[in-house]
Every structure is written in structure tokens, then in C-alpha cells.
mmCIF file of C-alpha atoms in Angstrom:
data_model
loop_
_atom_site.group_PDB
_atom_site.id
_atom_site.type_symbol
_atom_site.label_atom_id
_atom_site.label_comp_id
_atom_site.label_asym_id
_atom_site.label_seq_id
_atom_site.Cartn_x
_atom_site.Cartn_y
_atom_site.Cartn_z
ATOM 1 C CA MET V 207 17.599 11.370 -14.675
ATOM 2 C CA VAL V 208 16.897 13.687 -17.553
ATOM 3 C CA LYS V 209 14.123 16.076 -16.706
ATOM 4 C CA GLY V 210 12.601 18.897 -18.663
ATOM 5 C CA ARG V 211 12.912 21.596 -16.034
ATOM 6 C CA GLN V 212 16.110 22.908 -14.572
ATOM 7 C CA GLY V 213 15.501 20.961 -11.399
ATOM 8 C CA GLU V 214 14.423 22.745 -8.289
ATOM 9 C CA ARG V 215 16.548 20.991 -5.718
ATOM 10 C CA ILE V 216 14.164 19.142 -3.481
ATOM 11 C CA ARG V 217 15.747 17.135 -0.717
ATOM 12 C CA LEU V 218 13.366 14.520 0.592
ATOM 13 C CA TYR V 219 15.994 12.506 2.364
ATOM 14 C CA VAL V 220 18.063 12.985 5.463
ATOM 15 C CA ARG V 221 21.809 12.958 5.091
ATOM 16 C CA GLY V 222 23.675 10.112 6.711
ATOM 17 C CA THR V 223 27.250 8.940 6.950
ATOM 18 C CA VAL V 224 28.540 5.408 6.760
ATOM 19 C CA LEU V 225 30.642 4.801 9.810
ATOM 20 C CA GLY V 226 31.812 1.309 9.033
ATOM 21 C CA TYR V 227 30.660 -2.215 9.514
ATOM 22 C CA LYS V 228 29.200 -3.780 12.586
ATOM 23 C CA ARG V 229 32.218 -4.977 14.460
ATOM 24 C CA SER V 230 33.846 -6.000 17.662
ATOM 25 C CA LYS V 231 37.378 -5.007 18.502
ATOM 26 C CA SER V 232 39.109 -7.271 16.046
ATOM 27 C CA ASN V 233 36.361 -8.737 13.887
ATOM 28 C CA GLN V 234 33.980 -7.028 11.539
ATOM 29 C CA TYR V 235 30.735 -8.271 10.054
ATOM 30 C CA PRO V 236 30.206 -6.600 6.679
ATOM 31 C CA ASN V 237 26.614 -7.683 6.209
ATOM 32 C CA THR V 238 25.488 -4.914 8.560
ATOM 33 C CA SER V 239 26.712 -1.337 8.297
ATOM 34 C CA LEU V 240 26.577 1.396 10.868
ATOM 35 C CA ILE V 241 25.055 4.683 9.777
ATOM 36 C CA GLN V 242 25.122 8.038 11.514
ATOM 37 C CA ILE V 243 21.982 10.020 10.624
ATOM 38 C CA GLU V 244 22.278 13.773 10.787
ATOM 39 C CA GLY V 245 20.386 15.270 13.677
ATOM 40 C CA VAL V 246 19.655 12.005 15.434
ATOM 41 C CA ASN V 247 21.366 11.703 18.751
ATOM 42 C CA THR V 248 19.509 9.266 20.954
ATOM 43 C CA LYS V 249 18.148 5.806 20.476
ATOM 44 C CA GLU V 250 14.613 7.039 21.149
ATOM 45 C CA GLU V 251 14.869 9.321 18.131
ATOM 46 C CA VAL V 252 16.015 6.392 16.029
ATOM 47 C CA ALA V 253 12.673 4.661 16.532
ATOM 48 C CA TRP V 254 11.126 7.020 13.987
ATOM 49 C CA TYR V 255 13.637 5.917 11.357
ATOM 50 C CA ALA V 256 13.245 2.159 11.794
ATOM 51 C CA GLY V 257 12.416 0.567 8.484
ATOM 52 C CA LYS V 258 13.120 3.621 6.393
ATOM 53 C CA ARG V 259 14.925 2.994 3.141
ATOM 54 C CA LEU V 260 18.501 3.970 2.540
ATOM 55 C CA ALA V 261 20.442 4.464 -0.631
ATOM 56 C CA TYR V 262 24.190 4.494 -1.097
ATOM 57 C CA ILE V 263 24.894 6.261 -4.371
ATOM 58 C CA TYR V 264 28.183 6.067 -6.168
ATOM 59 C CA LYS V 265 29.657 6.784 -9.573
ATOM 60 C CA ALA V 266 31.203 4.419 -12.030
ATOM 61 C CA LYS V 267 33.039 4.867 -15.278
ATOM 62 C CA VAL V 268 30.748 2.685 -17.353
ATOM 63 C CA LYS V 269 27.191 3.739 -18.062
ATOM 64 C CA THR V 270 24.611 1.247 -16.846
ATOM 65 C CA ASN V 271 20.962 1.833 -17.605
ATOM 66 C CA GLY V 272 21.880 5.147 -19.163
ATOM 67 C CA SER V 273 23.636 6.665 -16.174
ATOM 68 C CA HIS V 274 27.050 6.850 -14.555
ATOM 69 C CA TYR V 275 25.422 6.739 -11.133
ATOM 70 C CA ARG V 276 24.680 3.510 -9.330
ATOM 71 C CA CYS V 277 22.885 2.764 -6.129
ATOM 72 C CA ILE V 278 22.748 0.165 -3.409
ATOM 73 C CA TRP V 279 19.443 0.113 -1.522
ATOM 74 C CA GLY V 280 19.055 -0.788 2.094
ATOM 75 C CA LYS V 281 16.952 -0.335 5.176
ATOM 76 C CA VAL V 282 17.458 0.984 8.648
ATOM 77 C CA SER V 283 17.104 -2.010 10.889
ATOM 78 C CA ARG V 284 17.693 -1.009 14.505
ATOM 79 C CA PRO V 285 19.490 1.421 16.748
ATOM 80 C CA HIS V 286 23.093 0.796 17.590
ATOM 81 C CA GLY V 287 24.016 1.953 21.049
ATOM 82 C CA ASN V 288 22.526 4.897 22.886
ATOM 83 C CA SER V 289 23.625 7.815 20.784
ATOM 84 C CA GLY V 290 21.609 7.723 17.627
ATOM 85 C CA VAL V 291 23.789 5.497 15.465
ATOM 86 C CA VAL V 292 21.816 3.054 13.402
ATOM 87 C CA ARG V 293 22.368 -0.398 11.988
ATOM 88 C CA ALA V 294 21.445 -0.945 8.392
ATOM 89 C CA LYS V 295 21.327 -3.845 5.991
ATOM 90 C CA PHE V 296 21.764 -3.379 2.306
ATOM 91 C CA THR V 297 20.776 -5.586 -0.609
ATOM 92 C CA SER V 298 24.449 -6.234 -1.107
ATOM 93 C CA ASN V 299 27.090 -5.366 1.429
ATOM 94 C CA LEU V 300 28.470 -1.870 1.221
ATOM 95 C CA PRO V 301 31.956 -1.677 -0.292
ATOM 96 C CA PRO V 302 34.733 -0.615 2.085
ATOM 97 C CA LYS V 303 35.306 2.577 0.163
ATOM 98 C CA SER V 304 31.882 3.716 1.381
ATOM 99 C CA MET V 305 33.204 4.305 4.874
ATOM 100 C CA GLY V 306 32.844 7.974 5.605
ATOM 101 C CA ALA V 307 30.688 8.453 2.543
ATOM 102 C CA ARG V 308 27.237 9.911 2.244
ATOM 103 C CA VAL V 309 24.092 7.790 2.441
ATOM 104 C CA ARG V 310 20.548 9.019 1.802
ATOM 105 C CA VAL V 311 17.966 8.138 4.407
ATOM 106 C CA PHE V 312 14.548 8.483 2.842
ATOM 107 C CA ILE V 313 11.369 9.306 4.698
ATOM 108 C CA TYR V 314 9.475 6.402 3.181
ATOM 109 C CA PRO V 315 7.859 3.942 3.986
ATOM 110 C CA SER V 316 6.123 6.644 5.915
ATOM 111 C CA ASN V 317 3.947 6.267 8.942
ATOM 112 C CA ILE V 318 2.940 9.857 9.641
ATOM 113 C CA MET D 228 -37.452 -19.285 5.910
ATOM 114 C CA ALA D 229 -39.593 -16.572 7.446
ATOM 115 C CA ALA D 230 -38.439 -17.533 10.932
ATOM 116 C CA LYS D 231 -34.786 -16.934 10.026
ATOM 117 C CA ALA D 232 -34.556 -13.381 11.315
ATOM 118 C CA ARG D 233 -35.125 -14.073 14.977
ATOM 119 C CA ASN D 234 -33.226 -12.111 17.611
ATOM 120 C CA PRO D 235 -30.429 -14.257 18.996
ATOM 121 C CA ARG D 236 -32.200 -16.428 21.528
ATOM 122 C CA LYS D 237 -30.699 -16.800 24.941
ATOM 123 C CA THR D 238 -29.915 -20.446 25.542
ATOM 124 C CA ARG D 239 -31.890 -22.427 28.021
ATOM 125 C CA ASN D 240 -28.676 -24.172 29.018
ATOM 126 C CA PRO D 241 -26.491 -21.905 31.157
ATOM 127 C CA ASP D 242 -22.755 -22.564 31.321
ATOM 128 C CA LEU D 243 -21.361 -23.918 34.529
ATOM 129 C CA VAL D 244 -17.848 -23.595 33.217
ATOM 130 C CA ARG D 245 -16.897 -22.737 29.655
ATOM 131 C CA GLY D 246 -17.800 -25.789 27.596
ATOM 132 C CA VAL D 247 -19.931 -27.459 30.259
ATOM 133 C CA GLY D 248 -23.676 -26.871 30.338
ATOM 134 C CA LYS D 249 -25.897 -27.252 33.342
ATOM 135 C CA PHE D 250 -28.342 -29.615 31.712
ATOM 136 C CA SER D 251 -27.783 -32.944 29.991
ATOM 137 C CA ARG D 252 -28.953 -33.804 26.484
ATOM 138 C CA SER D 253 -32.062 -35.552 27.699
ATOM 139 C CA LYS D 254 -32.966 -32.672 30.010
ATOM 140 C CA MET D 255 -32.488 -30.200 27.166
ATOM 141 C CA TYR D 256 -34.696 -32.307 24.928
ATOM 142 C CA HIS D 257 -37.416 -31.967 27.509
ATOM 143 C CA LYS D 258 -36.809 -28.238 28.095
ATOM 144 C CA ARG D 259 -36.941 -27.370 24.397
ATOM 145 C CA GLY D 260 -40.301 -29.066 24.184
ATOM 146 C CA LEU D 261 -39.333 -31.277 21.258
ATOM 147 C CA TRP D 262 -41.575 -33.949 22.787
ATOM 148 C CA ALA D 263 -44.562 -31.589 22.552
ATOM 149 C CA ILE D 264 -43.806 -30.631 18.948
ATOM 150 C CA LYS D 265 -43.509 -34.275 18.004
ATOM 151 C CA ALA D 266 -46.737 -35.141 19.787
ATOM 152 C CA LYS D 267 -48.550 -32.410 17.868
ATOM 153 C CA ASN D 268 -47.210 -33.820 14.626
ATOM 154 C CA GLY D 269 -48.055 -37.484 15.230
ATOM 155 C CA GLY D 270 -44.813 -38.788 16.701
ATOM 156 C CA VAL D 271 -42.442 -37.400 14.050
ATOM 157 C CA PHE D 272 -40.642 -34.114 14.013
ATOM 158 C CA PRO D 273 -42.252 -31.918 11.315
ATOM 159 C CA CYS D 274 -40.159 -31.282 8.226
ATOM 160 C CA HIS D 275 -40.513 -29.880 4.748
ATOM 161 C CA ASP D 276 -40.886 -32.368 1.925
ATOM 162 C CA PRO D 277 -37.589 -32.843 0.157
ATOM 163 C CA LYS D 278 -37.418 -30.910 -3.107
ATOM 164 C CA PRO D 279 -37.367 -33.177 -6.175
ATOM 165 C CA ALA D 280 -33.720 -33.679 -7.133
ATOM 166 C CA ALA D 281 -32.697 -31.997 -10.380
ATOM 167 C CA GLU D 282 -32.206 -34.282 -13.366
ATOM 168 C CA THR D 283 -28.512 -35.130 -13.687
ATOM 169 C CA ALA D 284 -27.067 -36.910 -16.686
ATOM 170 C CA PRO D 285 -26.126 -40.513 -15.937
ATOM 171 C CA GLU D 286 -22.466 -40.537 -14.842
ATOM 172 C CA LYS D 287 -20.082 -42.542 -16.973
ATOM 173 C CA PRO D 288 -17.179 -44.324 -15.302
ATOM 174 C CA PRO D 289 -13.974 -42.277 -15.818
ATOM 175 C CA LYS D 290 -11.597 -43.355 -18.566
ATOM 176 C CA PHE D 291 -8.499 -42.747 -16.505
ATOM 177 C CA TYR D 292 -7.655 -43.473 -12.913
ATOM 178 C CA PRO D 293 -4.466 -41.874 -11.644
ATOM 179 C CA ALA D 294 -1.978 -44.333 -10.151
ATOM 180 C CA ASP D 295 -1.681 -42.614 -6.783
ATOM 181 C CA ASP D 296 -4.312 -40.735 -4.910
ATOM 182 C CA VAL D 297 -3.830 -37.041 -5.491
ATOM 183 C CA LYS D 298 -4.525 -34.665 -2.634
ATOM 184 C CA LYS D 299 -6.865 -31.810 -3.389
ATOM 185 C CA PRO D 300 -5.749 -28.461 -2.014
ATOM 186 C CA LEU D 301 -8.001 -26.867 0.576
ATOM 187 C CA VAL D 302 -10.409 -24.274 -0.712
ATOM 188 C CA ASN D 303 -9.413 -20.664 0.041
ATOM 189 C CA LYS D 304 -12.261 -18.187 0.381
ATOM 190 C CA ARG D 305 -10.195 -15.298 1.729
ATOM 191 C CA LYS D 306 -10.963 -11.868 0.327
ATOM 192 C CA PRO D 307 -8.180 -9.342 0.884
ATOM 193 C CA LYS D 308 -9.294 -5.978 2.275
ATOM 194 C CA PRO D 309 -7.828 -2.650 1.217
ATOM 195 C CA THR D 310 -4.963 -1.489 3.444
ATOM 196 C CA LYS D 311 -5.965 0.237 6.618
ATOM 197 C CA LEU D 312 -5.943 3.989 6.140
ATOM 198 C CA ARG D 313 -3.882 5.921 8.621
ATOM 199 C CA ALA D 314 -5.930 8.112 10.936
ATOM 200 C CA SER D 315 -4.217 11.210 9.620
ATOM 201 C CA ILE D 316 -5.463 10.601 6.081
ATOM 202 C CA THR D 317 -9.103 11.536 5.514
ATOM 203 C CA PRO D 318 -10.788 12.676 2.290
ATOM 204 C CA GLY D 319 -9.699 16.242 1.658
ATOM 205 C CA THR D 320 -6.374 15.988 3.437
ATOM 206 C CA VAL D 321 -3.351 17.574 1.820
ATOM 207 C CA LEU D 322 -0.675 14.923 1.341
ATOM 208 C CA ILE D 323 3.015 15.286 0.566
ATOM 209 C CA ILE D 324 4.254 12.800 -2.013
ATOM 210 C CA LEU D 325 7.640 11.439 -1.043
ATOM 211 C CA ALA D 326 8.848 9.569 -4.100
ATOM 212 C CA GLY D 327 8.346 9.255 -7.782
ATOM 213 C CA ARG D 328 7.896 11.830 -10.469
ATOM 214 C CA PHE D 329 5.953 14.183 -8.246
ATOM 215 C CA LYS D 330 8.067 13.992 -5.142
ATOM 216 C CA GLY D 331 7.670 16.914 -2.831
ATOM 217 C CA LYS D 332 4.339 17.924 -4.310
ATOM 218 C CA ARG D 333 1.481 18.762 -2.026
ATOM 219 C CA VAL D 334 -1.620 17.104 -3.255
ATOM 220 C CA VAL D 335 -5.281 16.630 -2.259
ATOM 221 C CA PHE D 336 -6.481 13.191 -1.216
ATOM 222 C CA LEU D 337 -9.824 12.135 -2.672
ATOM 223 C CA LYS D 338 -10.529 8.568 -1.649
ATOM 224 C CA GLN D 339 -9.079 5.145 -1.118
ATOM 225 C CA LEU D 340 -9.553 2.733 -4.006
ATOM 226 C CA PRO D 341 -10.501 -0.917 -3.497
ATOM 227 C CA SER D 342 -6.911 -1.977 -4.155
ATOM 228 C CA GLY D 343 -5.769 0.082 -1.164
ATOM 229 C CA LEU D 344 -4.050 2.795 -3.202
ATOM 230 C CA LEU D 345 -5.003 6.402 -2.610
ATOM 231 C CA LEU D 346 -6.698 8.441 -5.334
ATOM 232 C CA VAL D 347 -5.146 11.845 -5.434
ATOM 233 C CA THR D 348 -5.283 14.996 -7.546
ATOM 234 C CA GLY D 349 -3.088 18.111 -7.722
ATOM 235 C CA PRO D 350 -5.386 19.784 -8.666
ATOM 236 C CA PHE D 351 -3.784 19.687 -12.085
ATOM 237 C CA LYS D 352 -4.036 23.411 -12.713
ATOM 238 C CA ILE D 353 -2.307 24.237 -9.479
ATOM 239 C CA ASN D 354 0.615 21.892 -9.402
ATOM 240 C CA GLY D 355 0.509 19.630 -12.425
ATOM 241 C CA VAL D 356 -0.421 16.442 -10.627
ATOM 242 C CA PRO D 357 -3.282 14.694 -12.443
ATOM 243 C CA LEU D 358 -5.752 12.206 -11.017
ATOM 244 C CA ARG D 359 -3.340 9.595 -9.862
ATOM 245 C CA ARG D 360 -2.963 6.628 -7.581
ATOM 246 C CA VAL D 361 -0.393 6.695 -4.852
ATOM 247 C CA ASN D 362 0.618 4.217 -2.210
ATOM 248 C CA GLN D 363 -0.039 5.145 1.384
ATOM 249 C CA SER D 364 3.518 4.407 2.455
ATOM 250 C CA TYR D 365 4.959 6.982 0.099
ATOM 251 C CA VAL D 366 2.931 9.846 1.449
ATOM 252 C CA ILE D 367 2.907 12.096 4.489
ATOM 253 C CA GLY D 368 -0.506 13.186 5.742
ATOM 254 C CA THR D 369 -0.547 16.812 6.811
ATOM 255 C CA SER D 370 -3.066 18.398 9.088
ATOM 256 C CA THR D 371 -4.326 20.712 6.349
ATOM 257 C CA LYS D 372 -7.755 19.793 5.061
ATOM 258 C CA VAL D 373 -9.623 20.947 1.971
ATOM 259 C CA ASP D 374 -13.374 20.900 1.641
ATOM 260 C CA ILE D 375 -14.113 18.069 -0.739
ATOM 261 C CA SER D 376 -17.882 17.927 -0.578
ATOM 262 C CA GLY D 377 -18.438 19.299 -4.060
ATOM 263 C CA VAL D 378 -16.421 16.588 -5.750
ATOM 264 C CA ASN D 379 -17.891 13.403 -7.170
ATOM 265 C CA VAL D 380 -15.327 10.627 -7.256
ATOM 266 C CA GLU D 381 -17.672 7.667 -7.400
ATOM 267 C CA LYS D 382 -16.728 6.592 -10.875
ATOM 268 C CA PHE D 383 -12.993 6.253 -10.323
ATOM 269 C CA ASP D 384 -11.633 2.876 -9.396
ATOM 270 C CA ASP D 385 -8.615 0.739 -10.199
ATOM 271 C CA LYS D 386 -9.935 -0.377 -13.559
ATOM 272 C CA TYR D 387 -9.934 3.240 -14.716
ATOM 273 C CA PHE D 388 -6.187 3.343 -14.236
ATOM 274 C CA ALA D 389 -5.419 -0.037 -15.749
ATOM 275 C CA ARG D 390 -2.827 -0.075 -18.475
ATOM 276 C CA GLU D 391 -4.257 -0.408 -21.951
ATOM 277 C CA VAL D 392 -3.642 -3.818 -23.438
ATOM 278 C CA GLU D 393 -1.895 -3.521 -26.775
ATOM 279 C CA LYS D 394 -3.364 -5.545 -29.519
ATOM 280 C CA LYS D 395 -0.929 -8.169 -30.746
ATOM 281 C CA LYS D 396 0.103 -7.736 -34.304
ATOM 282 C CA LYS D 397 1.594 -10.832 -35.790
ATOM 283 C CA LYS D 398 2.878 -9.315 -38.930
ATOM 284 C CA GLY D 399 6.223 -10.950 -39.489
ATOM 285 C CA GLU D 400 9.827 -10.008 -39.023
ATOM 286 C CA GLY D 401 9.941 -7.069 -41.368
ATOM 287 C CA GLU D 402 7.912 -5.026 -38.957
ATOM 288 C CA PHE D 403 10.399 -5.374 -36.161
ATOM 289 C CA PHE D 404 13.007 -3.294 -37.856
ATOM 290 C CA GLU D 405 10.739 -0.473 -38.798
ATOM 291 C CA ALA D 406 10.322 2.372 -36.388
ATOM 292 C CA GLU D 407 8.283 1.083 -33.488
ATOM 293 C CA LYS D 408 4.797 2.425 -33.583
ATOM 294 C CA GLU D 409 4.852 5.933 -32.188
ATOM 295 C CA GLU D 410 5.014 5.354 -28.476
ATOM 296 C CA LYS D 411 3.513 8.741 -27.827
ATOM 297 C CA SER D 412 0.171 7.641 -26.488
ATOM 298 C CA VAL D 413 -1.931 10.764 -26.556
ATOM 299 C CA LEU D 414 -4.038 11.332 -23.509
ATOM 300 C CA PRO D 415 -7.663 10.930 -24.583
ATOM 301 C CA GLN D 416 -9.742 14.069 -24.298
ATOM 302 C CA GLY D 417 -12.170 12.263 -22.010
ATOM 303 C CA ARG D 418 -9.511 12.007 -19.326
ATOM 304 C CA LYS D 419 -8.745 15.689 -19.538
ATOM 305 C CA ASP D 420 -12.411 16.513 -19.166
ATOM 306 C CA GLU D 421 -12.765 14.271 -16.153
ATOM 307 C CA GLN D 422 -9.750 15.943 -14.628
ATOM 308 C CA LYS D 423 -11.273 19.356 -15.203
ATOM 309 C CA SER D 424 -14.620 18.407 -13.728
ATOM 310 C CA VAL D 425 -13.062 16.991 -10.578
ATOM 311 C CA ASP D 426 -10.795 19.966 -10.163
ATOM 312 C CA ALA D 427 -13.396 22.637 -10.792
ATOM 313 C CA SER D 428 -15.164 22.404 -7.450
ATOM 314 C CA LEU D 429 -11.906 21.616 -5.671
ATOM 315 C CA ILE D 430 -10.241 24.771 -6.903
ATOM 316 C CA LYS D 431 -13.194 26.825 -5.738
ATOM 317 C CA SER D 432 -12.919 25.498 -2.213
ATOM 318 C CA ILE D 433 -9.154 25.985 -2.315
ATOM 319 C CA GLU D 434 -9.357 29.607 -3.342
ATOM 320 C CA VAL D 435 -11.534 30.389 -0.365
ATOM 321 C CA VAL D 436 -8.721 29.651 2.048
ATOM 322 C CA PRO D 437 -5.990 32.320 1.999
ATOM 323 C CA ASP D 438 -2.591 31.122 0.710
ATOM 324 C CA LEU D 439 -3.747 27.542 0.194
ATOM 325 C CA LYS D 440 -3.317 27.803 -3.548
ATOM 326 C CA THR D 441 0.310 28.891 -3.329
ATOM 327 C CA TYR D 442 0.851 26.298 -0.632
ATOM 328 C CA LEU D 443 -0.310 23.544 -2.963
ATOM 329 C CA ALA D 444 1.740 24.935 -5.803
ATOM 330 C CA ALA D 445 4.926 24.950 -3.748
ATOM 331 C CA ARG D 446 6.899 21.790 -3.146
ATOM 332 C CA PHE D 447 8.071 20.424 0.134
ATOM 333 C CA SER D 448 11.771 20.090 0.787
ATOM 334 C CA LEU D 449 13.932 19.404 3.774
ATOM 335 C CA LYS D 450 16.197 22.310 4.574
ATOM 336 C CA ALA D 451 19.291 22.586 6.721
ATOM 337 C CA GLY D 452 18.559 21.836 10.329
ATOM 338 C CA MET D 453 15.191 20.202 9.682
ATOM 339 C CA LYS D 454 14.812 16.934 11.493
ATOM 340 C CA PRO D 455 11.885 14.879 10.147
ATOM 341 C CA HIS D 456 11.500 12.958 13.367
ATOM 342 C CA GLU D 457 10.796 16.222 15.156
ATOM 343 C CA LEU D 458 8.636 17.866 12.525
ATOM 344 C CA VAL D 459 4.914 18.075 13.024
ATOM 345 C CA PHE D 460 3.137 17.870 9.707
#
């Protein structure tokens, strides 16, 4: 995004990591990804994040819509386990190279 | 029609069980005294004379009958209400905008418009946010309140913010290749004046509170170690 000012860095998202796909021992289900949100460690804390939007941002060689950056949007759907990991569904499944990569967890749609 | 506004009358027919009254139809007829009213009126229940029917043009038989009967859809009289405002958002609350051009800006809430969107202003002099509409889901309501009594926001509604319809110019193909009409739509002076008038009393009530002006001018950002689910706004 081209902006006039130098860009005060405002972070209005929480950092998250893609852990992989929802899976059992030998089968994985790529339509749901597992996300680890920074600072969230119990499934009670995850309740605040339910429904919040997620974005996986990646770079590509070709410019689309005037930018080298592309994005896959998604939502936090439910907790996964007891320790703060979260299940998320994206508009299209995350690519395998996203495993271990950064995901932005936005604070909207907000309910505060 | 004068008897319309009567206090809701308690029924003379108590319920034994829901849906079952104590008295039968004939008993109720007697209890309501319809027999006495009829007797006073010569054996017929009194009624207004029917109004003379308005003159309608004689109906012609239709020229066309469709082959199959077509079902008419049911009539829908639903009127959508504006979205329910969260309890934390009251006129004068400072809101944090979470997305869009003004993300992170702290802004004063004025009122909810009939479409459900929130009318909000910077004030413009303080943080560059003009009178703007914002969706409730993209906003955090803080506990900071500003005194908004001096501001008159009656005249603003959704039509004020509607996009201007461009007049269609059917001039022919030559025009397409010329430079498109200058897209720089200049903000009409009227809008700037309205902004100033709304902000004037707001800024006065903001300057009374220590540090509130710098607070509104600063933007919100998450820093290292901040967990939104534990923050109290």
C-alpha cells in the first residue's frame, strides 16, 4: 500500500504461527489449519478469539493488483485441545509451505 | 372511534387451563349483555351505516389468462432495525478503529445512524479523522468518555454520506480515450464547515480534560507482550 507518510508501524493484529493441518497420526485434513496464537495458552483464553479474522500473507514474483504481496483470509473457528492452539478455516486451504510461517490474527470483528 | 382508547379490559371469562375458558359461548353472550344492547336497539345489534362505496371504473375482462395458476409470493412487511449497540458504546465514547485507512486512531463516537453504522469524528483537527461512518464490529469501545452535549448531530444520516451519482455522458467513443475527467473530486466547502461546527464544541470539552487531546492524537498499537484478550480497554 502506498501511503503518503513514512508509516508509523501500528500493529493491530496478534502474531500467530501455522502449525500444520488438522490431522490424526497418519491422515491430514488440509481444509482446517492449526494456528498457535502468541500469548494464548489455554482453551478458555481462545474463546475471546473465536470468529476473529486471520490473514496469511505471502509474496509472489508477479504483481497482482499492483503488489507483490498476496493474502489468504480466514477465520478462527474453535479451540484445538487444551493449550491454546486454535483451528482455523481459510477461504482456500493454506499451502504446505505455510507451515511454520506467520499468520496475522486481527482483533476484528470486535466484541469489546 | 372515540371508544378506541379504552384500558385493556379484563375478560369476564377466566381461564381454567390455557385455551379453555370457564364459560361457554352462550353464557358469555349473556354475561356481556349483548341481549340487553339488542333489546335497546329493537332486536338488532346497533351498527354504523355502511359508507357509500367509492366509484370504481367498470372492470373489463382481462385479455390474457396465464395457462397455469401462478402463486403469489407472501407479502413481507418486515422492517430491519439498526444493529444493537454494544453496551460499551454510548455517545461520547472514545473508540479505537481497528481497520481501514484510519486504523489505530482514537476517535469520538457521536451517534448511531439508521443503517446501524456509527457516526464518528476525529475531531478532524486533532487526528485527521473527518465525520465518518464506521461499522461497530471494526471498533473497540474504550471506557473514556467525552462530553458531547454541545454537539448537534441531528442532521447527519446515511443519505448525507451517499456516493454522488455521476451523470451519464453518452458522448461517443472518442471520449473514452481522452484523459478521464479529473477524478479529483474536491471536497465541497459546505462539508468542511459542517466538520468545523461539529468539532468546535467537541474540542472545547476535550481540552478541559488533561492529556485527552494528546491521547486522541496518538494511535493505538499492540506492543510486545500485549495480549488483547487480557487487556481492559
